[in-house]
Amino acid sequence: MSGKEFTLRYEFENVGELGAEEIKKTPEEEHFGVKWRIQIKHWGDYLALFLYSNVAGNQNIHTNLTPKIFSKNGEKTRSVSESWVFKNRKRDWDSLCWSRLTGWQTMKNEYLDDGKLEVEIHVKIKKMIGFRKELRSFGEEMEQFSDVILKVEDRKFYVLKLYLSTHSPYFTTLFLGKFQESEKSEIELKDIYSQDFQYYLEVLYGENGIDDDTVEGILSVADMFDTPLSVKKCEDYLVKESKMALKKKLELAGNYRLDKLKKMCLDHIKSRADIRSVIPKNPGKMDPMTKRGFTLKWVFEDVEKMGEEGKY
């Protein structure tokens, strides 16, 4: 997605009365399916300005941002420009902070109009990753075709126990085992993102929803819930269709024990330079089989080089 722009504009009141570390924030606004808000803060001797976005799961929003404040008569502005990628950082909202947009006293003397401060942030979205139209609904309209509700974060998914159980031993135990949850009509699932679970269910229900933006999230859920069919579909996609970098593919292969993908990656590595290009910053986190494959290639390269030089 590209070419998306919007402007958030708000007039804060009683700004000069803010004490140290106190904040004011705007109501939320929704643009392009995402909620946004502005916040100001009295931060030491400066005015700090924040832009918040509620990105979720594996979503990323690549932006160019231009925040502005306006003087009393509108003849003077203070602005900066910056690029930023909003993404989920294990909290509800991600934010960018301009911590020293202007001095606090300068703001009070030159920009406040009867205690009011006019703030504007222009947002130009360069790219949105992890956003697409959902291929299948699991909302309330599916209630008559379901027998259990799975709650993930703030979303409810209406599904059939037996269908999920035929694909996942985890759900077999959860729904049909002798546990308290098996008797409940609504069960909360923790430690996963709702958007990843949506994509996971789509694949399980036969939709072709795997792409480079969704595959990692689907794998994480399928691995957690022991769903071999979904894992296989993800691996087939990564082997045959994905345009991901080799380094990322190898990381996924190690994390989710994707042997076919791992073999394909190792087959594409022909030299020490190739090996260096895919080794992560912390090689200790690589799975042992991948490191063993690298070691063997390294040895074979040395042997071939020795042969070319007539040393054996």
GROMACS .gro file of C-alpha atoms in nm:
model
  312
    1MET     CA    1   0.000   0.000   0.000
    2SER     CA    2   0.125   0.351  -0.072
    3GLY     CA    3   0.016   0.709  -0.131
    4LYS     CA    4  -0.181   0.744   0.191
    5GLU     CA    5  -0.171   1.077   0.376
    6PHE     CA    6  -0.364   1.250   0.651
    7THR     CA    7  -0.323   1.532   0.902
    8LEU     CA    8  -0.398   1.527   1.274
    9ARG     CA    9  -0.473   1.874   1.409
   10TYR     CA   10  -0.572   1.965   1.763
   11GLU     CA   11  -0.592   2.267   1.991
   12PHE     CA   12  -0.480   2.189   2.345
   13GLU     CA   13  -0.614   2.406   2.627
   14ASN     CA   14  -0.450   2.527   2.949
   15VAL     CA   15  -0.109   2.409   2.828
   16GLY     CA   16   0.080   2.670   3.030
   17GLU     CA   17  -0.057   2.519   3.349
   18LEU     CA   18   0.101   2.179   3.291
   19GLY     CA   19   0.336   2.081   3.572
   20ALA     CA   20   0.662   1.894   3.526
   21GLU     CA   21   0.610   1.556   3.353
   22GLU     CA   22   0.236   1.621   3.311
   23ILE     CA   23   0.072   1.529   2.982
   24LYS     CA   24  -0.229   1.608   2.768
   25LYS     CA   25  -0.354   1.381   2.492
   26THR     CA   26  -0.608   1.401   2.212
   27PRO     CA   27  -0.900   1.168   2.145
   28GLU     CA   28  -0.823   0.879   1.912
   29GLU     CA   29  -0.876   0.916   1.537
   30GLU     CA   30  -0.889   0.631   1.287
   31HIS     CA   31  -0.711   0.655   0.953
   32PHE     CA   32  -0.663   0.364   0.712
   33GLY     CA   33  -0.784   0.111   0.969
   34VAL     CA   34  -0.542   0.226   1.242
   35LYS     CA   35  -0.605   0.443   1.549
   36TRP     CA   36  -0.384   0.749   1.611
   37ARG     CA   37  -0.350   1.013   1.880
   38ILE     CA   38  -0.124   1.305   1.975
   39GLN     CA   39   0.021   1.371   2.319
   40ILE     CA   40   0.215   1.665   2.461
   41LYS     CA   41   0.427   1.667   2.774
   42HIS     CA   42   0.605   1.921   2.992
   43TRP     CA   43   0.943   1.749   2.983
   44GLY     CA   44   1.205   1.935   3.185
   45ASP     CA   45   1.266   2.270   3.015
   46TYR     CA   46   1.110   2.156   2.688
   47LEU     CA   47   0.783   2.080   2.516
   48ALA     CA   48   0.771   1.715   2.405
   49LEU     CA   49   0.535   1.598   2.134
   50PHE     CA   50   0.431   1.235   2.075
   51LEU     CA   51   0.247   1.056   1.797
   52TYR     CA   52   0.090   0.723   1.896
   53SER     CA   53  -0.037   0.442   1.672
   54ASN     CA   54  -0.204   0.116   1.780
   55VAL     CA   55  -0.030  -0.122   1.541
   56ALA     CA   56  -0.077  -0.487   1.634
   57GLY     CA   57   0.080  -0.825   1.578
   58ASN     CA   58   0.327  -0.826   1.290
   59GLN     CA   59   0.203  -0.499   1.141
   60ASN     CA   60   0.448  -0.226   1.035
   61ILE     CA   61   0.368   0.124   0.910
   62HIS     CA   62   0.652   0.309   0.736
   63THR     CA   63   0.593   0.684   0.756
   64ASN     CA   64   0.726   1.032   0.686
   65LEU     CA   65   0.612   1.267   0.963
   66THR     CA   66   0.599   1.647   0.990
   67PRO     CA   67   0.487   1.783   1.328
   68LYS     CA   68   0.415   2.157   1.369
   69ILE     CA   69   0.315   2.404   1.634
   70PHE     CA   70   0.176   2.745   1.545
   71SER     CA   71   0.238   3.087   1.702
   72LYS     CA   72  -0.039   3.302   1.849
   73ASN     CA   73  -0.111   3.485   1.522
   74GLY     CA   74  -0.026   3.192   1.297
   75GLU     CA   75   0.265   3.373   1.133
   76LYS     CA   76   0.529   3.155   1.293
   77THR     CA   77   0.562   2.778   1.303
   78ARG     CA   78   0.804   2.532   1.454
   79SER     CA   79   0.834   2.206   1.262
   80VAL     CA   80   1.066   1.913   1.194
   81SER     CA   81   1.050   1.612   0.961
   82GLU     CA   82   1.136   1.253   1.034
   83SER     CA   83   1.088   0.899   0.904
   84TRP     CA   84   0.961   0.635   1.144
   85VAL     CA   85   0.838   0.276   1.136
   86PHE     CA   86   0.549   0.211   1.372
   87LYS     CA   87   0.540  -0.152   1.485
   88ASN     CA   88   0.430  -0.364   1.775
   89ARG     CA   89   0.689  -0.343   2.052
   90LYS     CA   90   0.503  -0.564   2.304
   91ARG     CA   91   0.279  -0.280   2.414
   92ASP     CA   92  -0.064  -0.156   2.310
   93TRP     CA   93   0.057   0.158   2.128
   94ASP     CA   94   0.382   0.246   1.956
   95SER     CA   95   0.497   0.608   1.959
   96LEU     CA   96   0.753   0.852   1.825
   97CYS     CA   97   0.863   1.136   2.052
   98TRP     CA   98   1.006   1.473   1.960
   99SER     CA   99   1.145   1.545   2.305
  100ARG     CA  100   1.273   1.900   2.240
  101LEU     CA  101   1.039   2.050   1.987
  102THR     CA  102   1.084   2.387   2.155
  103GLY     CA  103   1.182   2.529   2.492
  104TRP     CA  104   0.897   2.536   2.744
  105GLN     CA  105   0.932   2.908   2.814
  106THR     CA  106   0.961   2.987   2.442
  107MET     CA  107   0.645   2.789   2.382
  108LYS     CA  108   0.462   2.985   2.654
  109ASN     CA  109   0.584   3.324   2.529
  110GLU     CA  110   0.553   3.278   2.155
  111TYR     CA  111   0.308   2.997   2.080
  112LEU     CA  112   0.037   2.999   2.346
  113ASP     CA  113  -0.280   3.191   2.266
  114ASP     CA  114  -0.480   3.243   2.585
  115GLY     CA  115  -0.338   2.916   2.716
  116LYS     CA  116  -0.415   2.728   2.395
  117LEU     CA  117  -0.159   2.552   2.175
  118GLU     CA  118  -0.234   2.448   1.817
  119VAL     CA  119  -0.056   2.129   1.711
  120GLU     CA  120  -0.054   1.953   1.376
  121ILE     CA  121   0.114   1.633   1.255
  122HIS     CA  122   0.108   1.544   0.886
  123VAL     CA  123   0.146   1.171   0.827
  124LYS     CA  124   0.250   1.029   0.491
  125ILE     CA  125   0.235   0.650   0.482
  126LYS     CA  126   0.497   0.499   0.253
  127LYS     CA  127   0.419   0.134   0.319
  128MET     CA  128   0.189  -0.078   0.535
  129ILE     CA  129   0.295  -0.435   0.611
  130GLY     CA  130   0.072  -0.697   0.769
  131PHE     CA  131  -0.248  -0.524   0.664
  132ARG     CA  132  -0.491  -0.683   0.422
  133LYS     CA  133  -0.859  -0.751   0.388
  134GLU     CA  134  -0.954  -1.053   0.595
  135LEU     CA  135  -1.046  -1.347   0.376
  136ARG     CA  136  -1.298  -1.505   0.610
  137SER     CA  137  -1.504  -1.380   0.902
  138PHE     CA  138  -1.508  -1.550   1.240
  139GLY     CA  139  -1.720  -1.279   1.401
  140GLU     CA  140  -2.068  -1.280   1.555
  141GLU     CA  141  -2.233  -1.348   1.221
  142MET     CA  142  -2.081  -1.699   1.241
  143GLU     CA  143  -2.235  -1.772   1.581
  144GLN     CA  144  -2.502  -2.010   1.444
  145PHE     CA  145  -2.230  -2.222   1.282
  146SER     CA  146  -2.009  -2.242   1.593
  147ASP     CA  147  -2.012  -2.406   1.933
  148VAL     CA  148  -1.734  -2.218   2.113
  149ILE     CA  149  -1.590  -1.866   2.129
  150LEU     CA  150  -1.212  -1.821   2.141
  151LYS     CA  151  -1.110  -1.486   2.284
  152VAL     CA  152  -0.770  -1.351   2.172
  153GLU     CA  153  -0.673  -1.007   2.300
  154ASP     CA  154  -0.990  -0.800   2.248
  155ARG     CA  155  -1.138  -1.011   1.965
  156LYS     CA  156  -1.380  -1.303   1.974
  157PHE     CA  157  -1.361  -1.586   1.719
  158TYR     CA  158  -1.664  -1.812   1.666
  159VAL     CA  159  -1.545  -2.159   1.567
  160LEU     CA  160  -1.632  -2.529   1.577
  161LYS     CA  161  -1.461  -2.742   1.841
  162LEU     CA  162  -1.459  -3.060   1.635
  163TYR     CA  163  -1.314  -2.896   1.325
  164LEU     CA  164  -1.021  -2.743   1.516
  165SER     CA  165  -0.971  -3.068   1.708
  166THR     CA  166  -0.929  -3.270   1.387
  167HIS     CA  167  -0.632  -3.049   1.294
  168SER     CA  168  -0.469  -2.987   1.632
  169PRO     CA  169  -0.394  -3.218   1.926
  170TYR     CA  170  -0.381  -2.904   2.141
  171PHE     CA  171  -0.743  -2.823   2.065
  172THR     CA  172  -0.841  -3.190   2.100
  173THR     CA  173  -0.717  -3.179   2.456
  174LEU     CA  174  -0.860  -2.835   2.525
  175PHE     CA  175  -1.209  -2.909   2.394
  176LEU     CA  176  -1.251  -3.282   2.450
  177GLY     CA  177  -1.025  -3.351   2.747
  178LYS     CA  178  -1.115  -3.358   3.112
  179PHE     CA  179  -1.032  -2.996   3.178
  180GLN     CA  180  -1.242  -2.716   3.315
  181GLU     CA  181  -1.211  -2.523   2.987
  182SER     CA  182  -1.382  -2.802   2.789
  183GLU     CA  183  -1.714  -2.711   2.951
  184LYS     CA  184  -1.689  -2.338   2.882
  185SER     CA  185  -1.864  -2.163   2.593
  186GLU     CA  186  -1.592  -1.897   2.580
  187ILE     CA  187  -1.221  -1.968   2.624
  188GLU     CA  188  -0.939  -1.714   2.632
  189LEU     CA  189  -0.618  -1.792   2.446
  190LYS     CA  190  -0.310  -1.607   2.569
  191ASP     CA  191   0.036  -1.518   2.438
  192ILE     CA  192  -0.070  -1.475   2.075
  193TYR     CA  193  -0.182  -1.181   1.863
  194SER     CA  194  -0.541  -1.169   1.741
  195GLN     CA  195  -0.436  -1.081   1.385
  196ASP     CA  196  -0.201  -1.380   1.369
  197PHE     CA  197  -0.482  -1.603   1.497
  198GLN     CA  198  -0.714  -1.465   1.226
  199TYR     CA  199  -0.461  -1.561   0.956
  200TYR     CA  200  -0.407  -1.901   1.119
  201LEU     CA  201  -0.780  -1.977   1.113
  202GLU     CA  202  -0.808  -1.864   0.752
  203VAL     CA  203  -0.544  -2.116   0.647
  204LEU     CA  204  -0.707  -2.387   0.858
  205TYR     CA  205  -1.042  -2.318   0.688
  206GLY     CA  206  -0.891  -2.348   0.340
  207GLU     CA  207  -0.822  -1.986   0.244
  208ASN     CA  208  -0.505  -1.900   0.053
  209GLY     CA  209  -0.393  -1.633   0.299
  210ILE     CA  210  -0.021  -1.700   0.334
  211ASP     CA  211   0.214  -1.429   0.211
  212ASP     CA  212   0.542  -1.270   0.321
  213ASP     CA  213   0.358  -1.046   0.568
  214THR     CA  214   0.152  -1.321   0.735
  215VAL     CA  215   0.363  -1.637   0.721
  216GLU     CA  216   0.568  -1.580   1.036
  217GLY     CA  217   0.261  -1.505   1.247
  218ILE     CA  218   0.080  -1.812   1.114
  219LEU     CA  219   0.383  -2.028   1.189
  220SER     CA  220   0.404  -1.899   1.547
  221VAL     CA  221   0.039  -1.988   1.614
  222ALA     CA  222   0.052  -2.319   1.427
  223ASP     CA  223   0.363  -2.419   1.621
  224MET     CA  224   0.205  -2.324   1.954
  225PHE     CA  225  -0.113  -2.521   1.878
  226ASP     CA  226   0.061  -2.815   1.710
  227THR     CA  227  -0.107  -2.783   1.370
  228PRO     CA  228   0.099  -2.979   1.115
  229LEU     CA  229  -0.119  -2.893   0.813
  230SER     CA  230  -0.073  -2.518   0.863
  231VAL     CA  231   0.300  -2.558   0.924
  232LYS     CA  232   0.335  -2.762   0.603
  233LYS     CA  233   0.145  -2.500   0.400
  234CYS     CA  234   0.370  -2.226   0.538
  235GLU     CA  235   0.684  -2.424   0.461
  236ASP     CA  236   0.566  -2.497   0.106
  237TYR     CA  237   0.502  -2.126   0.054
  238LEU     CA  238   0.847  -2.031   0.187
  239VAL     CA  239   1.017  -2.287  -0.036
  240LYS     CA  240   0.823  -2.221  -0.356
  241GLU     CA  241   0.692  -1.864  -0.354
  242SER     CA  242   0.834  -1.638  -0.083
  243LYS     CA  243   1.057  -1.344  -0.177
  244MET     CA  244   1.200  -1.318   0.174
  245ALA     CA  245   1.574  -1.281   0.216
  246LEU     CA  246   1.764  -1.607   0.261
  247LYS     CA  247   1.872  -1.502   0.609
  248LYS     CA  248   1.511  -1.462   0.723
  249LYS     CA  249   1.407  -1.793   0.568
  250LEU     CA  250   1.689  -1.970   0.745
  251GLU     CA  251   1.586  -1.810   1.074
  252LEU     CA  252   1.229  -1.935   1.031
  253ALA     CA  253   1.354  -2.279   0.931
  254GLY     CA  254   1.552  -2.304   1.254
  255ASN     CA  255   1.283  -2.158   1.479
  256TYR     CA  256   1.007  -2.387   1.350
  257ARG     CA  257   1.204  -2.699   1.252
  258LEU     CA  258   1.131  -2.668   0.879
  259ASP     CA  259   1.373  -2.924   0.738
  260LYS     CA  260   1.277  -2.885   0.372
  261LEU     CA  261   1.319  -2.509   0.393
  262LYS     CA  262   1.647  -2.545   0.578
  263LYS     CA  263   1.785  -2.778   0.311
  264MET     CA  264   1.683  -2.534   0.038
  265CYS     CA  265   1.858  -2.249   0.219
  266LEU     CA  266   2.176  -2.446   0.275
  267ASP     CA  267   2.178  -2.554  -0.091
  268HIS     CA  268   2.184  -2.184  -0.189
  269ILE     CA  269   2.489  -2.117   0.028
  270LYS     CA  270   2.803  -2.175  -0.178
  271SER     CA  271   3.082  -1.986  -0.003
  272ARG     CA  272   3.204  -1.835   0.322
  273ALA     CA  273   3.073  -1.501   0.202
  274ASP     CA  274   2.727  -1.655   0.166
  275ILE     CA  275   2.755  -1.799   0.515
  276ARG     CA  276   2.853  -1.462   0.662
  277SER     CA  277   2.555  -1.299   0.491
  278VAL     CA  278   2.305  -1.520   0.676
  279ILE     CA  279   2.466  -1.560   1.018
  280PRO     CA  280   2.268  -1.364   1.282
  281LYS     CA  281   2.430  -1.114   1.518
  282ASN     CA  282   2.417  -1.377   1.792
  283PRO     CA  283   2.527  -1.705   1.628
  284GLY     CA  284   2.463  -1.884   1.957
  285LYS     CA  285   2.090  -1.863   1.888
  286MET     CA  286   2.116  -2.067   1.568
  287ASP     CA  287   1.987  -2.422   1.586
  288PRO     CA  288   2.263  -2.690   1.603
  289MET     CA  289   2.175  -2.855   1.270
  290THR     CA  290   2.210  -2.529   1.079
  291LYS     CA  291   2.548  -2.458   1.243
  292ARG     CA  292   2.659  -2.812   1.156
  293GLY     CA  293   2.559  -2.753   0.794
  294PHE     CA  294   2.765  -2.432   0.789
  295THR     CA  295   3.065  -2.612   0.939
  296LEU     CA  296   3.054  -2.886   0.675
  297LYS     CA  297   3.033  -2.632   0.391
  298TRP     CA  298   3.323  -2.441   0.543
  299VAL     CA  299   3.537  -2.760   0.557
  300PHE     CA  300   3.443  -2.861   0.201
  301GLU     CA  301   3.537  -2.515   0.073
  302ASP     CA  302   3.877  -2.543   0.239
  303VAL     CA  303   3.929  -2.891   0.092
  304GLU     CA  304   3.833  -2.771  -0.257
  305LYS     CA  305   4.069  -2.474  -0.225
  306MET     CA  306   4.354  -2.702  -0.115
  307GLY     CA  307   4.288  -2.926  -0.415
  308GLU     CA  308   4.302  -2.632  -0.654
  309GLU     CA  309   4.637  -2.528  -0.501
  310GLY     CA  310   4.777  -2.885  -0.525
  311LYS     CA  311   4.817  -2.920  -0.148
  312TYR     CA  312   4.670  -3.268  -0.126
   0.00000   0.00000   0.00000
